């Protein structure tokens, strides 16, 4: 009932030429992304080239960030309108590298989420605890605060366009992943928080897992009932490994039907 969503977060990797070559390769492997939604979040500078390269492929585009104003004197920032203009359907917001590396609070993330909704961009809202918080047994408390704060301004009619991504900070780029059982527990908790906030729509909101997802561990994670796909960093930089994760997600969908 929830179409799994796989997002390639390239972070600050790949210029125009490399991004285009990736798209051509992935299109050949994927043919049509039936049963899964496939999204690429390249650096801003490659969005235009990928919009052209991915036309008609069914593969969607995402921005990696936005500034919560339509336009104005905000040197170096990108507006939600510009992301729409260059073909984005999604935008990643509240990634841990933004929360922890650039000091973004949940209140600021909430403004961005609102701006995305106002421009018909679908926000992929990331939450996750640090290693210190994890070891102190504070995961539930941290996730709850991030969810409540980051989603504070979502208009009810936009709730089903949301995608959540649970990304334990200690798992991002480290090679460590949460066990499928532990990740499922956090995802189920997130869904309960979404139910409190949005009612029955919570069952239609997708919650991805992120943090060192690879072809070898993706299947077991995405086979969990509340894990609806993956946000993939490092393993999405190579078309063969990203495609392998997509293929395993399709297989886990078939196994559960
Ligand atoms: C990410 O960037 O969101 C991420 C999960 O990275 P990695 O897959 O490299 O851990």
Short mmCIF file of C-alpha atoms and ligand atoms in Angstrom, two decimals:
data_model
loop_
_atom_site.label_atom_id
_atom_site.label_comp_id
_atom_site.label_asym_id
_atom_site.label_seq_id
_atom_site.Cartn_x
_atom_site.Cartn_y
_atom_site.Cartn_z
CA UNK A 1 0.00 0.00 0.00
CA UNK A 2 2.99 2.34 0.50
CA UNK A 3 5.24 2.47 -2.55
CA UNK A 4 8.82 2.13 -1.30
CA UNK A 5 11.07 5.05 -2.10
CA UNK A 6 14.81 4.83 -2.72
CA UNK A 7 16.73 8.07 -2.70
CA UNK A 8 20.34 8.54 -3.80
CA UNK A 9 21.86 11.34 -1.73
CA UNK A 10 25.03 12.24 -3.56
CA UNK A 11 25.99 14.98 -1.09
CA UNK A 12 28.87 17.02 -2.56
CA UNK A 13 29.84 14.47 -5.22
CA UNK A 14 29.61 14.40 -9.03
CA UNK A 15 29.87 17.23 -11.50
CA UNK A 16 27.64 17.49 -14.58
CA UNK A 17 29.49 14.98 -16.74
CA UNK A 18 29.70 12.29 -14.07
CA UNK A 19 26.09 12.82 -13.02
CA UNK A 20 24.88 12.46 -16.61
CA UNK A 21 26.91 9.28 -17.15
CA UNK A 22 25.38 7.82 -13.96
CA UNK A 23 21.85 8.65 -15.19
CA UNK A 24 22.46 6.98 -18.55
CA UNK A 25 23.82 3.87 -16.85
CA UNK A 26 20.97 3.65 -14.32
CA UNK A 27 18.32 4.10 -17.02
CA UNK A 28 19.72 1.10 -18.90
CA UNK A 29 19.68 -1.08 -15.78
CA UNK A 30 16.33 0.04 -14.41
CA UNK A 31 14.19 0.27 -17.56
CA UNK A 32 11.00 1.29 -15.67
CA UNK A 33 10.96 1.76 -11.89
CA UNK A 34 7.73 -0.23 -11.36
CA UNK A 35 6.77 -0.96 -7.76
CA UNK A 36 9.37 1.42 -6.32
CA UNK A 37 10.00 5.13 -6.56
CA UNK A 38 13.58 6.04 -7.44
CA UNK A 39 14.91 9.52 -6.73
CA UNK A 40 18.33 11.14 -7.24
CA UNK A 41 19.46 14.10 -5.12
CA UNK A 42 22.55 15.50 -6.90
CA UNK A 43 24.40 18.73 -6.14
CA UNK A 44 22.38 21.76 -7.31
CA UNK A 45 24.76 22.29 -10.24
CA UNK A 46 23.84 18.94 -11.83
CA UNK A 47 20.05 19.29 -11.51
CA UNK A 48 19.52 20.88 -14.94
CA UNK A 49 21.56 18.24 -16.77
CA UNK A 50 19.81 15.44 -14.89
CA UNK A 51 16.40 16.92 -15.60
CA UNK A 52 17.20 16.51 -19.30
CA UNK A 53 18.88 13.11 -18.95
CA UNK A 54 16.05 11.60 -16.87
CA UNK A 55 13.15 12.89 -18.93
CA UNK A 56 10.63 10.09 -19.49
CA UNK A 57 12.59 7.63 -17.33
CA UNK A 58 10.28 7.70 -14.30
CA UNK A 59 13.30 8.53 -12.09
CA UNK A 60 12.60 11.61 -9.99
CA UNK A 61 14.87 14.43 -8.81
CA UNK A 62 15.36 15.93 -5.35
CA UNK A 63 17.17 18.97 -4.02
CA UNK A 64 19.51 18.39 -1.08
CA UNK A 65 18.35 21.52 0.73
CA UNK A 66 16.45 24.78 0.26
CA UNK A 67 16.10 28.20 1.83
CA UNK A 68 12.60 28.93 3.08
CA UNK A 69 11.86 32.01 0.95
CA UNK A 70 10.57 32.20 -2.63
CA UNK A 71 13.24 34.75 -3.68
CA UNK A 72 15.20 37.70 -2.32
CA UNK A 73 18.55 38.89 -1.00
CA UNK A 74 19.85 35.54 0.26
CA UNK A 75 23.25 35.15 -1.39
CA UNK A 76 24.20 31.56 -2.02
CA UNK A 77 20.81 30.07 -1.18
CA UNK A 78 18.32 28.15 -3.32
CA UNK A 79 14.55 28.67 -3.19
CA UNK A 80 11.87 25.99 -3.38
CA UNK A 81 10.55 27.69 -6.53
CA UNK A 82 13.93 27.22 -8.25
CA UNK A 83 14.01 23.54 -7.31
CA UNK A 84 10.57 23.11 -8.88
CA UNK A 85 11.74 25.07 -11.90
CA UNK A 86 14.55 22.60 -12.52
CA UNK A 87 12.32 19.55 -12.20
CA UNK A 88 12.58 18.51 -8.55
CA UNK A 89 9.66 16.68 -7.02
CA UNK A 90 11.36 16.14 -3.64
CA UNK A 91 13.74 17.94 -1.31
CA UNK A 92 15.86 16.48 1.52
CA UNK A 93 15.50 18.55 4.70
CA UNK A 94 17.04 18.27 8.15
CA UNK A 95 19.81 15.89 7.08
CA UNK A 96 22.13 15.26 10.03
CA UNK A 97 25.00 16.90 8.14
CA UNK A 98 22.89 20.08 8.09
CA UNK A 99 21.65 19.74 11.65
CA UNK A 100 25.08 19.01 13.11
CA UNK A 101 27.50 20.53 10.57
CA UNK A 102 25.56 23.73 9.91
CA UNK A 103 23.67 24.13 13.18
CA UNK A 104 20.15 23.79 11.76
CA UNK A 105 17.50 23.55 14.48
CA UNK A 106 14.22 21.70 14.14
CA UNK A 107 12.49 25.11 14.13
CA UNK A 108 14.48 26.14 11.06
CA UNK A 109 13.82 22.75 9.45
CA UNK A 110 10.10 23.31 10.11
CA UNK A 111 10.19 26.58 8.13
CA UNK A 112 11.87 24.75 5.25
CA UNK A 113 9.33 21.93 5.37
CA UNK A 114 6.53 24.50 5.24
CA UNK A 115 8.17 26.31 2.30
CA UNK A 116 8.52 23.01 0.44
CA UNK A 117 4.84 22.18 0.99
CA UNK A 118 3.82 25.67 -0.14
CA UNK A 119 5.67 25.07 -3.43
CA UNK A 120 4.36 21.54 -3.96
CA UNK A 121 7.74 20.00 -3.27
CA UNK A 122 7.61 16.79 -1.25
CA UNK A 123 9.87 17.05 1.81
CA UNK A 124 12.07 14.12 2.84
CA UNK A 125 12.53 14.98 6.51
CA UNK A 126 15.51 13.36 8.23
CA UNK A 127 15.70 12.58 11.93
CA UNK A 128 18.20 10.57 13.96
CA UNK A 129 20.10 10.38 17.20
CA UNK A 130 23.86 10.80 17.67
CA UNK A 131 26.05 8.03 19.05
CA UNK A 132 26.17 9.76 22.42
CA UNK A 133 22.39 10.02 22.56
CA UNK A 134 22.07 6.41 21.39
CA UNK A 135 24.41 5.13 24.07
CA UNK A 136 22.64 7.19 26.73
CA UNK A 137 19.32 5.49 25.80
CA UNK A 138 17.84 8.79 24.56
CA UNK A 139 16.86 7.70 21.04
CA UNK A 140 13.07 7.89 21.55
CA UNK A 141 13.23 11.29 23.24
CA UNK A 142 15.49 12.80 20.53
CA UNK A 143 13.43 11.43 17.66
CA UNK A 144 10.19 12.64 19.22
CA UNK A 145 11.55 16.16 19.67
CA UNK A 146 12.89 16.26 16.10
CA UNK A 147 9.61 14.97 14.63
CA UNK A 148 7.41 17.34 16.63
CA UNK A 149 9.68 20.30 15.93
CA UNK A 150 10.39 19.65 12.25
CA UNK A 151 6.78 18.90 11.31
CA UNK A 152 5.25 21.72 13.35
CA UNK A 153 4.14 23.73 10.31
CA UNK A 154 2.98 21.02 7.90
CA UNK A 155 -0.47 21.89 6.54
CA UNK A 156 -2.82 18.89 7.04
CA UNK A 157 -3.51 18.60 3.30
CA UNK A 158 0.22 18.10 2.64
CA UNK A 159 0.72 15.34 5.21
CA UNK A 160 0.64 12.48 2.72
CA UNK A 161 3.30 14.08 0.56
CA UNK A 162 5.79 13.80 3.43
CA UNK A 163 8.56 11.24 3.50
CA UNK A 164 10.42 10.66 6.76
CA UNK A 165 13.95 9.27 6.92
CA UNK A 166 15.22 7.68 10.12
CA UNK A 167 18.99 8.04 9.96
CA UNK A 168 20.90 7.24 13.14
CA UNK A 169 23.82 9.67 12.96
CA UNK A 170 26.22 6.96 14.14
CA UNK A 171 25.29 4.89 11.07
CA UNK A 172 25.81 7.56 8.40
CA UNK A 173 28.94 6.93 6.39
CA UNK A 174 30.39 4.70 9.12
CA UNK A 175 29.65 1.22 7.77
CA UNK A 176 27.55 0.51 10.90
CA UNK A 177 23.80 0.03 10.53
CA UNK A 178 20.99 -0.33 13.01
CA UNK A 179 19.83 -3.95 13.13
CA UNK A 180 16.60 -4.49 11.18
CA UNK A 181 14.74 -5.15 14.46
CA UNK A 182 16.04 -2.01 16.19
CA UNK A 183 15.34 0.12 13.13
CA UNK A 184 11.80 -1.30 12.88
CA UNK A 185 11.14 -0.31 16.52
CA UNK A 186 12.12 3.30 15.83
CA UNK A 187 10.12 3.37 12.58
CA UNK A 188 7.02 2.05 14.41
CA UNK A 189 7.48 4.76 17.02
CA UNK A 190 7.78 7.42 14.30
CA UNK A 191 4.57 6.13 12.72
CA UNK A 192 2.77 6.47 16.07
CA UNK A 193 3.97 10.08 16.34
CA UNK A 194 2.72 10.68 12.79
CA UNK A 195 -0.63 9.14 13.75
CA UNK A 196 -0.95 11.54 16.69
CA UNK A 197 -0.19 14.44 14.38
CA UNK A 198 -1.97 13.45 11.15
CA UNK A 199 -4.40 10.66 12.07
CA UNK A 200 -5.04 7.86 9.57
CA UNK A 201 -2.80 9.54 6.96
CA UNK A 202 0.13 8.17 9.00
CA UNK A 203 -0.40 4.78 7.37
CA UNK A 204 0.24 6.32 3.97
CA UNK A 205 3.38 8.28 4.89
CA UNK A 206 6.60 6.59 3.89
CA UNK A 207 9.42 6.22 6.40
CA UNK A 208 12.82 5.38 4.92
CA UNK A 209 15.85 4.06 6.75
CA UNK A 210 19.26 5.61 6.10
CA UNK A 211 22.75 4.89 7.37
CA UNK A 212 25.29 2.75 5.52
CA UNK A 213 22.65 0.94 3.45
CA UNK A 214 24.29 -1.36 0.92
CA UNK A 215 23.11 -4.18 -1.34
CA UNK A 216 24.16 -6.68 1.36
CA UNK A 217 22.08 -5.20 4.19
CA UNK A 218 19.27 -3.41 2.33
CA UNK A 219 17.01 -6.42 1.90
CA UNK A 220 16.68 -7.28 5.61
CA UNK A 221 16.09 -3.64 6.55
CA UNK A 222 13.54 -2.91 3.87
CA UNK A 223 11.63 -6.14 4.53
CA UNK A 224 10.55 -4.70 7.92
CA UNK A 225 6.88 -3.67 8.00
CA UNK A 226 7.47 0.02 8.75
CA UNK A 227 10.59 0.53 6.60
CA UNK A 228 9.48 1.90 3.26
CA UNK A 229 12.73 2.19 1.36
CA UNK A 230 16.11 3.77 1.95
CA UNK A 231 18.03 7.01 1.81
CA UNK A 232 21.40 5.98 0.46
CA UNK A 233 24.61 7.99 0.54
CA UNK A 234 27.90 6.26 -0.26
CA UNK A 235 26.41 3.20 -1.96
CA UNK A 236 24.36 5.40 -4.29
CA UNK A 237 27.43 6.86 -5.99
CA UNK A 238 27.94 3.77 -8.11
CA UNK A 239 25.03 2.89 -10.44
CA UNK A 240 25.58 -0.85 -10.04
CA UNK A 241 25.37 -0.77 -6.25
CA UNK A 242 22.43 1.67 -6.19
CA UNK A 243 20.63 -0.53 -8.72
CA UNK A 244 21.34 -3.62 -6.61
CA UNK A 245 19.66 -1.94 -3.61
CA UNK A 246 16.64 -1.07 -5.79
CA UNK A 247 16.46 -4.68 -6.99
CA UNK A 248 16.54 -6.02 -3.43
CA UNK A 249 13.75 -3.63 -2.45
CA UNK A 250 11.64 -4.96 -5.29
CA UNK A 251 12.40 -8.49 -4.12
CA UNK A 252 11.39 -7.66 -0.53
CA UNK A 253 8.10 -6.18 -1.85
CA UNK A 254 7.39 -9.37 -3.76
CA UNK A 255 8.22 -11.49 -0.71
CA UNK A 256 5.74 -9.60 1.47
CA UNK A 257 2.81 -9.77 -0.99
C1 LIG B 1 23.00 9.78 3.94
O1 LIG B 1 23.74 10.58 3.40
O2 LIG B 1 21.85 10.12 4.21
C2 LIG B 1 23.50 8.44 4.24
C3 LIG B 1 22.68 7.61 4.81
O3 LIG B 1 24.80 8.16 3.90
P1 LIG B 1 25.49 6.69 3.91
O4 LIG B 1 24.55 5.78 3.13
O5 LIG B 1 26.79 6.89 3.22
O6 LIG B 1 25.60 6.26 5.33
#
